[in-house]
C-alpha positions as a Markdown table, in Angstrom:
| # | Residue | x | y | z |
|---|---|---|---|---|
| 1 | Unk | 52.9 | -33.9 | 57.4 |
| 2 | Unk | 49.5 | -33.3 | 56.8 |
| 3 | Unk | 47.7 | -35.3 | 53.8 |
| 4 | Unk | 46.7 | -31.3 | 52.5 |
| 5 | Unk | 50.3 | -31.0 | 52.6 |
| 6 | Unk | 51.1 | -33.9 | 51.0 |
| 7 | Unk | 48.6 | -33.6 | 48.5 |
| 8 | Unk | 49.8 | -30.6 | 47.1 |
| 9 | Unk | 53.5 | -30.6 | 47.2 |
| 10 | Unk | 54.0 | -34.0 | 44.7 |
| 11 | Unk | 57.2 | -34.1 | 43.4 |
| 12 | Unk | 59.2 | -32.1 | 46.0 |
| 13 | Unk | 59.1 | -33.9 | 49.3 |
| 14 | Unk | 59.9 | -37.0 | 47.1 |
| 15 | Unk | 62.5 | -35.9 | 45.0 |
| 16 | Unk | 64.2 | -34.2 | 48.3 |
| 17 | Unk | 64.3 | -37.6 | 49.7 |
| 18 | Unk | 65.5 | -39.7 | 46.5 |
| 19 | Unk | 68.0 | -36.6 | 45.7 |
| 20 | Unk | 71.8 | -37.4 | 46.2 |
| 21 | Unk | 73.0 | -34.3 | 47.9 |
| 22 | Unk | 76.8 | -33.4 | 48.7 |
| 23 | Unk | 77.9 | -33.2 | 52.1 |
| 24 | Unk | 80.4 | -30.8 | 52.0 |
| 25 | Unk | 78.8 | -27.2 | 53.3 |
| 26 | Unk | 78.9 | -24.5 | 50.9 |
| 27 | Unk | 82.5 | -23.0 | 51.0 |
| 28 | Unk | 83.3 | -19.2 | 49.3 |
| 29 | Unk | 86.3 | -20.8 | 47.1 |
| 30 | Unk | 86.4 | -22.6 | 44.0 |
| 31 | Unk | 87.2 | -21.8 | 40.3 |
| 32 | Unk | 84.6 | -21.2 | 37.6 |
| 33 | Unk | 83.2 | -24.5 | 35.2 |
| 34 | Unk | 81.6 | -22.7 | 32.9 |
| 35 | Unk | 81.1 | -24.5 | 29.9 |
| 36 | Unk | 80.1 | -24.2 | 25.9 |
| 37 | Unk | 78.7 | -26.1 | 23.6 |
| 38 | Unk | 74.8 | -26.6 | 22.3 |
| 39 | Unk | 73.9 | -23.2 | 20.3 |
| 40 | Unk | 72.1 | -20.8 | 21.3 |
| 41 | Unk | 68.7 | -19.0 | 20.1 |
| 42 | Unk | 68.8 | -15.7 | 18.1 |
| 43 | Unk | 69.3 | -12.0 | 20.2 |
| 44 | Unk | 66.4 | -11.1 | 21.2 |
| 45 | Unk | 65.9 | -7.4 | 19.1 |
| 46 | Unk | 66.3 | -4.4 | 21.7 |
| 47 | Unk | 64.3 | -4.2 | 24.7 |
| 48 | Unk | 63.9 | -0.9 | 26.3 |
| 49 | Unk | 63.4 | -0.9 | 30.1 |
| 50 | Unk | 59.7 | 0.6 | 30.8 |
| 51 | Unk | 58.3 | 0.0 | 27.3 |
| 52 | Unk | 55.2 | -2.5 | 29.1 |
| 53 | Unk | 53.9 | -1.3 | 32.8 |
| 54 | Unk | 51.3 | -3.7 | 32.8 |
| 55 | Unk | 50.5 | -7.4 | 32.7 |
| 56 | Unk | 47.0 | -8.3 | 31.6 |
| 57 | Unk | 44.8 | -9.5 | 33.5 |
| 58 | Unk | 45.5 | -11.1 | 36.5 |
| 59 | Unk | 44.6 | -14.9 | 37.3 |
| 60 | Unk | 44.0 | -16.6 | 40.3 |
| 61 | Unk | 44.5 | -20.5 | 40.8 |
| 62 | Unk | 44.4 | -22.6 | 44.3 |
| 63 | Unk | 47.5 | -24.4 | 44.6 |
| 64 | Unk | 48.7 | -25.8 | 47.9 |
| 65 | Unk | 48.5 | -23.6 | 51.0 |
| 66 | Unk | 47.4 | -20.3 | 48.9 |
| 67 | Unk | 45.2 | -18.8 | 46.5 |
| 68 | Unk | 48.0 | -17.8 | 44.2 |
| 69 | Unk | 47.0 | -14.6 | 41.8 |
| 70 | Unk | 50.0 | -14.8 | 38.4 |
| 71 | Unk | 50.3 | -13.0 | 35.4 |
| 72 | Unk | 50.9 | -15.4 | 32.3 |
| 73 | Unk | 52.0 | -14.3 | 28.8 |
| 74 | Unk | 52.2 | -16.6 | 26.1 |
| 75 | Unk | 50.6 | -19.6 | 24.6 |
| 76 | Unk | 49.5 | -22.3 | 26.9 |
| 77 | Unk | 51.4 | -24.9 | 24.8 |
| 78 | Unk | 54.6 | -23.0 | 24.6 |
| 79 | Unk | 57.8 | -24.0 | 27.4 |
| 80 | Unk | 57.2 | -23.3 | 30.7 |
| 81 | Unk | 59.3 | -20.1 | 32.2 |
| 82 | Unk | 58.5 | -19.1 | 36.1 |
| 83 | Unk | 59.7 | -16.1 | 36.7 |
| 84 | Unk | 60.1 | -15.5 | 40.4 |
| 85 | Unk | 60.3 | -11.7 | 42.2 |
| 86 | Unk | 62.2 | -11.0 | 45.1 |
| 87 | Unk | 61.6 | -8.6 | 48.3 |
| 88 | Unk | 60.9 | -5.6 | 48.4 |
| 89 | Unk | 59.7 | -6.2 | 44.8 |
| 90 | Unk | 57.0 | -7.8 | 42.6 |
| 91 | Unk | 55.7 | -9.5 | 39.1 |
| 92 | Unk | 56.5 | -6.0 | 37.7 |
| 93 | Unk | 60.0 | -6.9 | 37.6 |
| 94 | Unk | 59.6 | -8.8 | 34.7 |
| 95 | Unk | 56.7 | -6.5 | 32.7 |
| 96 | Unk | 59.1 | -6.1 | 30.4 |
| 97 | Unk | 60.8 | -9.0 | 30.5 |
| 98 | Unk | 57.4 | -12.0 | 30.0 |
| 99 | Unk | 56.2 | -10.0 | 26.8 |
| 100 | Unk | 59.6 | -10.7 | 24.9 |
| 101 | Unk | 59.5 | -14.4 | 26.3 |
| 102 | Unk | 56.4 | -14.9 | 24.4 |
| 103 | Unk | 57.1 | -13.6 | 21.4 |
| 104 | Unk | 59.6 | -16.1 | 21.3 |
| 105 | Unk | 57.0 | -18.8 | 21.8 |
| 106 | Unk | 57.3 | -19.5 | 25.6 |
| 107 | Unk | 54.6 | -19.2 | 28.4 |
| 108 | Unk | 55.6 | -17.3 | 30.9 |
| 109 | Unk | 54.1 | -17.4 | 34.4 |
| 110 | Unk | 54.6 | -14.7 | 37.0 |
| 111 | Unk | 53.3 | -15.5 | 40.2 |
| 112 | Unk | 52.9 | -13.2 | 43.3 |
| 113 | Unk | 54.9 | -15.0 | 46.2 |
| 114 | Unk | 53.2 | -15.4 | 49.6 |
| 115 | Unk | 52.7 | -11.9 | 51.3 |
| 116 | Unk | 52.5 | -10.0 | 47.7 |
| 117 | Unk | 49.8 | -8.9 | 45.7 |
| 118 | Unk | 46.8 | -10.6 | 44.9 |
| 119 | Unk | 48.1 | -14.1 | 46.7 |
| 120 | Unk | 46.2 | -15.3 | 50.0 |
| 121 | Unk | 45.9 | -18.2 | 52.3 |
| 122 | Unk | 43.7 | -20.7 | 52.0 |
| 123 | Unk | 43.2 | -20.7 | 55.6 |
| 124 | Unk | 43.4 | -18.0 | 58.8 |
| 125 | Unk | 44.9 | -20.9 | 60.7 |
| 126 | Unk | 48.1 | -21.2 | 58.7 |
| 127 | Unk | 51.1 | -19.8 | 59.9 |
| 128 | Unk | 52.5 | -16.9 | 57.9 |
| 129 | Unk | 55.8 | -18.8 | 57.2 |
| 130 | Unk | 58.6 | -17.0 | 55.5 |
| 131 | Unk | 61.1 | -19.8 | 55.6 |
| 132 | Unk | 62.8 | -20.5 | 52.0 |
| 133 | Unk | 61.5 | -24.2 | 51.9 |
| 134 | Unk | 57.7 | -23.0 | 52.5 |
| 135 | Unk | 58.1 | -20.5 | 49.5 |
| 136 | Unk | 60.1 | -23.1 | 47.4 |
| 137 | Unk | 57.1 | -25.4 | 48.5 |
| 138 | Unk | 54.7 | -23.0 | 47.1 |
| 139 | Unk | 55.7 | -22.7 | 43.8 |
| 140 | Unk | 55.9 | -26.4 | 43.2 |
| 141 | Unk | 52.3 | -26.3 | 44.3 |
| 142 | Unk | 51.5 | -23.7 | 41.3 |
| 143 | Unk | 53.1 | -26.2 | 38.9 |
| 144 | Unk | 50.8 | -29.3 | 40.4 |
| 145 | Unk | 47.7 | -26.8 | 39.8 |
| 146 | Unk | 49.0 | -25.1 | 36.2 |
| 147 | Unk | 49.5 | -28.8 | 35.4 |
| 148 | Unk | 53.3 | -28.1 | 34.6 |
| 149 | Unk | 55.9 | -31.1 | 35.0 |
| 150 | Unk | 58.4 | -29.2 | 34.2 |
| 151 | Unk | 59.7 | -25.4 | 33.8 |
| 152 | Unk | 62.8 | -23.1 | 33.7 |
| 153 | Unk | 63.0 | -21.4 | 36.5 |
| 154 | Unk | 64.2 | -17.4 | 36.5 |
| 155 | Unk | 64.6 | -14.8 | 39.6 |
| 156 | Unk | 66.3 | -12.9 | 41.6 |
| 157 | Unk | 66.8 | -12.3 | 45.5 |
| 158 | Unk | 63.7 | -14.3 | 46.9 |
| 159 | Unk | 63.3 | -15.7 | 43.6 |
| 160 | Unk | 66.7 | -16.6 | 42.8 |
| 161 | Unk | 66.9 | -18.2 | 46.4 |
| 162 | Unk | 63.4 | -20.0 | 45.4 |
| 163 | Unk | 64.9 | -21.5 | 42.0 |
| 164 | Unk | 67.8 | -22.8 | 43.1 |
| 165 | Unk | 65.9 | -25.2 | 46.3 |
| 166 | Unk | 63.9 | -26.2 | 43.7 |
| 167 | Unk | 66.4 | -27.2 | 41.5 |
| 168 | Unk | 68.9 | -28.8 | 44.0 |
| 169 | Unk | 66.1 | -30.6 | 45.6 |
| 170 | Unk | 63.5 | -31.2 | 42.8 |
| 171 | Unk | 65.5 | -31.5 | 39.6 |
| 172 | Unk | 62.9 | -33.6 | 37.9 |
| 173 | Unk | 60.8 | -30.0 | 38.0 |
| 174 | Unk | 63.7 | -28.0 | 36.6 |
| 175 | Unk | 65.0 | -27.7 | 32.9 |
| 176 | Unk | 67.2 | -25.0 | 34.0 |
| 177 | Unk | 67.7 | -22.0 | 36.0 |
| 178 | Unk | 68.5 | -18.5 | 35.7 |
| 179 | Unk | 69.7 | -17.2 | 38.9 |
| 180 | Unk | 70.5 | -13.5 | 39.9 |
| 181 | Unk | 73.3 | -13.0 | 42.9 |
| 182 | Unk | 74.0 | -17.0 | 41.9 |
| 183 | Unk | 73.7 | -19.8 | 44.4 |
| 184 | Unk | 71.5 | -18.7 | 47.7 |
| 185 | Unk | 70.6 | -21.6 | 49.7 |
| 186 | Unk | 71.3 | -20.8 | 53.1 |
| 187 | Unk | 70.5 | -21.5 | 56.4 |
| 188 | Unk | 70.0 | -20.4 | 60.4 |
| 189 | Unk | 73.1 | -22.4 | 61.2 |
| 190 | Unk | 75.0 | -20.3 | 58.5 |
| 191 | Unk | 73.7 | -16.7 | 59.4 |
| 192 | Unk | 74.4 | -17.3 | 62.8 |
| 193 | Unk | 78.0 | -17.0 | 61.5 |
| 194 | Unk | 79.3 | -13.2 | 62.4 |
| 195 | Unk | 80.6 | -11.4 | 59.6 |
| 196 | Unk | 83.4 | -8.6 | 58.8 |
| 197 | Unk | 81.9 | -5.1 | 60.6 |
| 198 | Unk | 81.5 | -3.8 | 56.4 |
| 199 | Unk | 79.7 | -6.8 | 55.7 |
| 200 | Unk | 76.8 | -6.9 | 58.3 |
| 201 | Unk | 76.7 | -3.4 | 58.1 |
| 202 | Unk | 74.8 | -4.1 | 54.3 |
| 203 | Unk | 72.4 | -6.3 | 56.6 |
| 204 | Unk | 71.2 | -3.2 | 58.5 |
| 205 | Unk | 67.3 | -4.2 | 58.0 |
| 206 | Unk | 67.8 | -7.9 | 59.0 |
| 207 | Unk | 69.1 | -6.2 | 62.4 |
| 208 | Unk | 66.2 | -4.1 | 62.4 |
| 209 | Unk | 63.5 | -6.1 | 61.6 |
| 210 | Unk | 64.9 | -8.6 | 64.4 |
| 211 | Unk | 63.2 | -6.1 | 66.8 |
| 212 | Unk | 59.7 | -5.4 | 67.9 |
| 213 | Unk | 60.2 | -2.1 | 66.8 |
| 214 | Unk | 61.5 | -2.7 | 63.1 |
| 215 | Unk | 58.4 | -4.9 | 62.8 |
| 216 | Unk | 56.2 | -2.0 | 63.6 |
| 217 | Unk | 58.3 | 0.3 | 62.0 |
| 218 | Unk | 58.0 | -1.9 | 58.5 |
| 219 | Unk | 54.3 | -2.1 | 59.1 |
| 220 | Unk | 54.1 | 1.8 | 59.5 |
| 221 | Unk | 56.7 | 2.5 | 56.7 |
| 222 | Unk | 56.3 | -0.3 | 54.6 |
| 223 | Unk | 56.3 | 2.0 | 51.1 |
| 224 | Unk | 59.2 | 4.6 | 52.3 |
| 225 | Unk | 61.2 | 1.3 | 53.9 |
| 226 | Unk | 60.7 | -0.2 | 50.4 |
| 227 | Unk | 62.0 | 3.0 | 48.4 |
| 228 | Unk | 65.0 | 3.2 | 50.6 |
| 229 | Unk | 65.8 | -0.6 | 50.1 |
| 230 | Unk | 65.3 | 0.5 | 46.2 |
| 231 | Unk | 67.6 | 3.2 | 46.0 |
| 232 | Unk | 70.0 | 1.4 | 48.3 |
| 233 | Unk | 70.3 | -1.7 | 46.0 |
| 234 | Unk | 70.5 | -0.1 | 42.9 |
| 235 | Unk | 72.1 | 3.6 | 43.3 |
| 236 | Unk | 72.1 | 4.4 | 39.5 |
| 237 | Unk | 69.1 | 3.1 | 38.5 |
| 238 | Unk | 66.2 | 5.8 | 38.0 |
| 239 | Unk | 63.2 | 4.9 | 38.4 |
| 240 | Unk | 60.0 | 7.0 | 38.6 |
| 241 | Unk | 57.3 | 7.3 | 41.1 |
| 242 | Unk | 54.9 | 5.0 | 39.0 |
| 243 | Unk | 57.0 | 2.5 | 38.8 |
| 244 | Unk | 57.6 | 2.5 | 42.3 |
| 245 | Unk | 54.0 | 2.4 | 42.9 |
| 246 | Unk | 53.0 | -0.6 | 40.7 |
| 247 | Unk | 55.0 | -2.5 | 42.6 |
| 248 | Unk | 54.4 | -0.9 | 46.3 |
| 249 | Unk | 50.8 | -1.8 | 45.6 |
| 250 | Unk | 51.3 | -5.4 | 46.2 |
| 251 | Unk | 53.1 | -4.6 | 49.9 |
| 252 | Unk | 49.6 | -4.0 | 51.0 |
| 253 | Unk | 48.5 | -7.3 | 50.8 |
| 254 | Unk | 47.4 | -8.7 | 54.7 |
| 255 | Unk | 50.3 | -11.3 | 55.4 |
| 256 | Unk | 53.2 | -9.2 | 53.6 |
| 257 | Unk | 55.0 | -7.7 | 56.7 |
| 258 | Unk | 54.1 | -11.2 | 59.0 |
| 259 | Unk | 56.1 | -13.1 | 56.2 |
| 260 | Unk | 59.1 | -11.0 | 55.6 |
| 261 | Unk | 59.6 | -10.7 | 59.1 |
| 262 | Unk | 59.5 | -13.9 | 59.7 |
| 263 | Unk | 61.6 | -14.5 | 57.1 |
| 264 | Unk | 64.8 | -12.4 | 58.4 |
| 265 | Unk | 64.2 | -13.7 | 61.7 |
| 266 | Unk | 64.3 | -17.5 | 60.3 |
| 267 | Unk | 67.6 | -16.7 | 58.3 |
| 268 | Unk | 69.5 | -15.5 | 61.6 |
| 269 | Unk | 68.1 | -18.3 | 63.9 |
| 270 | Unk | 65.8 | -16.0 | 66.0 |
| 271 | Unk | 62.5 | -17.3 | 65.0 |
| 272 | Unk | 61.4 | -21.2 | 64.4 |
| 273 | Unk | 60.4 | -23.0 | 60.9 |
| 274 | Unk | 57.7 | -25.6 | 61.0 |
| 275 | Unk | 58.2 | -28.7 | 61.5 |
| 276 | Unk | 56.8 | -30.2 | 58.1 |
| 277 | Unk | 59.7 | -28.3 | 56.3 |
| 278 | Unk | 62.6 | -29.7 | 58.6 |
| 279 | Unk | 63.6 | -32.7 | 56.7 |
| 280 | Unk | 63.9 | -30.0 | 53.4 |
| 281 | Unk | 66.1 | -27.6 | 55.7 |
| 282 | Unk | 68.3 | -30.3 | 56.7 |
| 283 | Unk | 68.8 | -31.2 | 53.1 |
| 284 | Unk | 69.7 | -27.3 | 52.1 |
| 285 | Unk | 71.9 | -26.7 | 54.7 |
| 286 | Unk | 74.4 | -30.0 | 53.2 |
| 287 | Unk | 75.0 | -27.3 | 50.4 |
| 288 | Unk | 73.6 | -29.2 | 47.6 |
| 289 | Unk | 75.1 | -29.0 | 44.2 |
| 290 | Unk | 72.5 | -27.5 | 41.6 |
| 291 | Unk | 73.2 | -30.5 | 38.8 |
| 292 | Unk | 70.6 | -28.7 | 36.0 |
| 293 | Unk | 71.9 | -25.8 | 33.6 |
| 294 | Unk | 72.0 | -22.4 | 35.1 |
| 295 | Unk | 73.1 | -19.0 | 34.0 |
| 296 | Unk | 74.0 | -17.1 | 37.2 |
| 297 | Unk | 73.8 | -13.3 | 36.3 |
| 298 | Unk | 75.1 | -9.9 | 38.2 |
| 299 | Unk | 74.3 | -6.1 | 37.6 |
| 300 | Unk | 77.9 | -4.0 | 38.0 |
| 301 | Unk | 76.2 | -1.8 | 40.3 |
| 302 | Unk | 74.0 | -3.9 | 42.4 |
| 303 | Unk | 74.2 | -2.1 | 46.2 |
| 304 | Unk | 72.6 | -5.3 | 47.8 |
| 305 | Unk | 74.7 | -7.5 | 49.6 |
| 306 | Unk | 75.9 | -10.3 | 47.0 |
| 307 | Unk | 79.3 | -12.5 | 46.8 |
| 308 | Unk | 81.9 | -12.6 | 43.8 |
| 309 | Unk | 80.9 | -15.0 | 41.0 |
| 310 | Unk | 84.0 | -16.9 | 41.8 |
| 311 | Unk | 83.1 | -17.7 | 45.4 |
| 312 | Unk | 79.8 | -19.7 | 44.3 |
| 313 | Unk | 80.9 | -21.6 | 40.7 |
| 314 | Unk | 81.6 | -24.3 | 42.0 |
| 315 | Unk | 77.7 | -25.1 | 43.6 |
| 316 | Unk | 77.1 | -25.4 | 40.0 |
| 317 | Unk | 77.8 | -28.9 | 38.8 |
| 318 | Unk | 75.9 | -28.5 | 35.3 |
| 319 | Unk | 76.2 | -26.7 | 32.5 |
| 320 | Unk | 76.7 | -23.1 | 33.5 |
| 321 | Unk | 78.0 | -19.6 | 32.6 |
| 322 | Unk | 78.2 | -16.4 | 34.7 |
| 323 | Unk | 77.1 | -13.2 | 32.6 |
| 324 | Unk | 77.9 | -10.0 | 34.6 |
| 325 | Unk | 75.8 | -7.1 | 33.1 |
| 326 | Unk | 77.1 | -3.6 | 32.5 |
| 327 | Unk | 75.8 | -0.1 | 32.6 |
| 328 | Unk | 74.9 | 1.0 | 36.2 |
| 329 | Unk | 72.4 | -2.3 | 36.8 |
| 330 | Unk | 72.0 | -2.7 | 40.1 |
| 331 | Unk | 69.9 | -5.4 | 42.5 |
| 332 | Unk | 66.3 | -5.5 | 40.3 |
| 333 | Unk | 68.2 | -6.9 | 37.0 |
| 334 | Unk | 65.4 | -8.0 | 35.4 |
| 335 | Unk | 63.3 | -4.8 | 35.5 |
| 336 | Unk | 67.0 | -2.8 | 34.9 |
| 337 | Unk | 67.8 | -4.6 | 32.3 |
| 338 | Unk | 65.0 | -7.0 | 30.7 |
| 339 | Unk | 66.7 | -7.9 | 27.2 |
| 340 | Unk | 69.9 | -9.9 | 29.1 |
| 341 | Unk | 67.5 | -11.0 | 31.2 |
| 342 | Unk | 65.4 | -12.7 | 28.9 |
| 343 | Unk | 68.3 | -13.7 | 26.0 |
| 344 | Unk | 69.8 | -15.4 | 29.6 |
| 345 | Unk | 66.4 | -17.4 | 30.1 |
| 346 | Unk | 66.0 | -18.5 | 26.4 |
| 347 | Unk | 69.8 | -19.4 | 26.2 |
| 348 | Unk | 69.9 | -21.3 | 29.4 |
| 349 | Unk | 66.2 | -23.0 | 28.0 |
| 350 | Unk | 67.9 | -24.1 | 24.8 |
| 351 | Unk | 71.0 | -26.0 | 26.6 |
């Protein structure tokens, strides 16, 4: 590994070595653990969805491989929260959610993932990886530059995926986790793995962007893919063209389609990680146990392919609690519904 490499990524290469990781691969059975016991801050008084549609100003910081560009609410002092988008999304997911996380005295940092937004590489040279471990790499990086040791992590699809490496491999860097769609550490070995006909049909773009043509089609279409995969994901939720397009803005950065194609390609084995990440993949792909508290979280209408809460439980050897949210949420929970978002985060923070 390169000393850049090393340099930047303190704390996770380590830890992923020194981390005692179960063997066993991830199977879809087990019972729930939930458990109770330390209380719990006050509600959080109501959040209505689309109240904020801005963050202030953005920042930029060089951290690792990137130049990352991250919203931040909050005093500097407070708890760290990293709240962590997913595809084909961005920090807007959580404009309403970072606002009520400082008013309750945390910081809050919302970075733009590799391929989104205001984020660029360092370098032209570097490969435009979209493998799990380089994004999970990434945001440890951030934390090295921010100067945070430790943080709560929050997200959903990407970002959900993102936390929970993080904290199965880096638990040091972790005070908890808030994970949308629950545990999604995965691997090529895994997603090589056919599925029931109903089941890859919801994979229809992983299919698509495995060809030539759904790569140029994605760079062509990349706004009217993104809608579709919107309405797709979550069918009752109604959200307007402006909120659409603060989001859509950040697909136009250089790397974006490079990265989430190679990113669907990685998951089903057709195109290669690097080799500095392999010893982090063949960590993940033991099915680690996530030891740290977590709050796994579910819309009742989320359209995007997802298990049953019973089928992960047991990858969560902590403290931890499933909340399934009601009233048409779909995939983009924390956008949809910002105020069980955020009570989730400060809960799961107070444990």
């Amino acid at each position: 590994m390169s000393e850049h490499l090393q340099l930047h990524r303190r704390g996770f290469f380590a830890a992923a070595a020194a981390t005692s990781i179960a063997a066993a691969q991830f199977a879809i059975s087990g019972g729930a653990n939930a458990q109770s016991g330390a209380a719990t801050p006050a509600n959080l008084p109501p959040i209505k969805p689309g109240t904020n549609t801005s963050f202030t100003a953005l920042k930029q910081i060089d951290a690792g491989l990137l130049n990352v560009g991250y919203a931040e609410a909050g005093s500097a002092n407070g708890p760290a929260v990293i709240l962590l988008h997913g595809w084909p999304y961005d920090i807007h997911s959580f404009v309403d959610v970072a606002p009520a996380l400082a008013a309750a005295g945390y910081r809050a940092i919302i970075p733009y993932l590799r391929g989104y937004g205001t984020t660029r590489f360092l370098s032209e040279a570097t490969f435009r990886n979209g493998e799990p471990a380089a994004v999970a790499a990434d945001i440890i990086a951030l934390m090295d530059a921010l100067g945070i040791e430790r943080a709560t992590l929050a997200g959903f699809d990407w970002g959900a995926r993102t936390a929970n490496i993080i904290a199965a491999l880096s638990p040091e860097r972790c005070k908890g986790t808030v994970s949308v769609s629950g545990y999604l550490i995965g691997n090529p070995q895994a997603g090589g793995i056919p599925l029931p006909p109903e089941a890859e049909l919801q994979w229809w773009y992983q299919f698509y962007f495995a060809t030539d043509r759904g790569r140029a089609g994605y760079e062509k279409y990349r706004r009217e893919f993104s809608r579709l995969i919107w309405k797709l994901a979550s069918p009752k939720w109604n959200f307007d063209d402006a909120t659409f397009d603060r989001s859509a803005a950040s697909f136009d950065n250089p790397d974006h389609v490079a990265i989430v194609i190679h990113n669907y390609r990685w998951r089903i084995g057709l195109a290669e990680g690097e080799p500095e990440y392999a010893g982090l993949e063949k960590r993940l792909a033991e099915g680690p146990r996530i030891a740290v508290p977590t709050i796994t979280m579910e819309g009742d209408a989320n359209g995007a392919p997802h298990l049953e809460p019973a089928a992960y439980a047991r990858m969560f050897s902590g403290k931890y609690e499933h909340r399934t949210v009601a009233g048409g949420i779909g995939h983009n929970l924390p956008q949809e519904a910002p105020q069980a978002f955020a009570q989730a985060v400060l809960d799961v923070a107070a444990w």
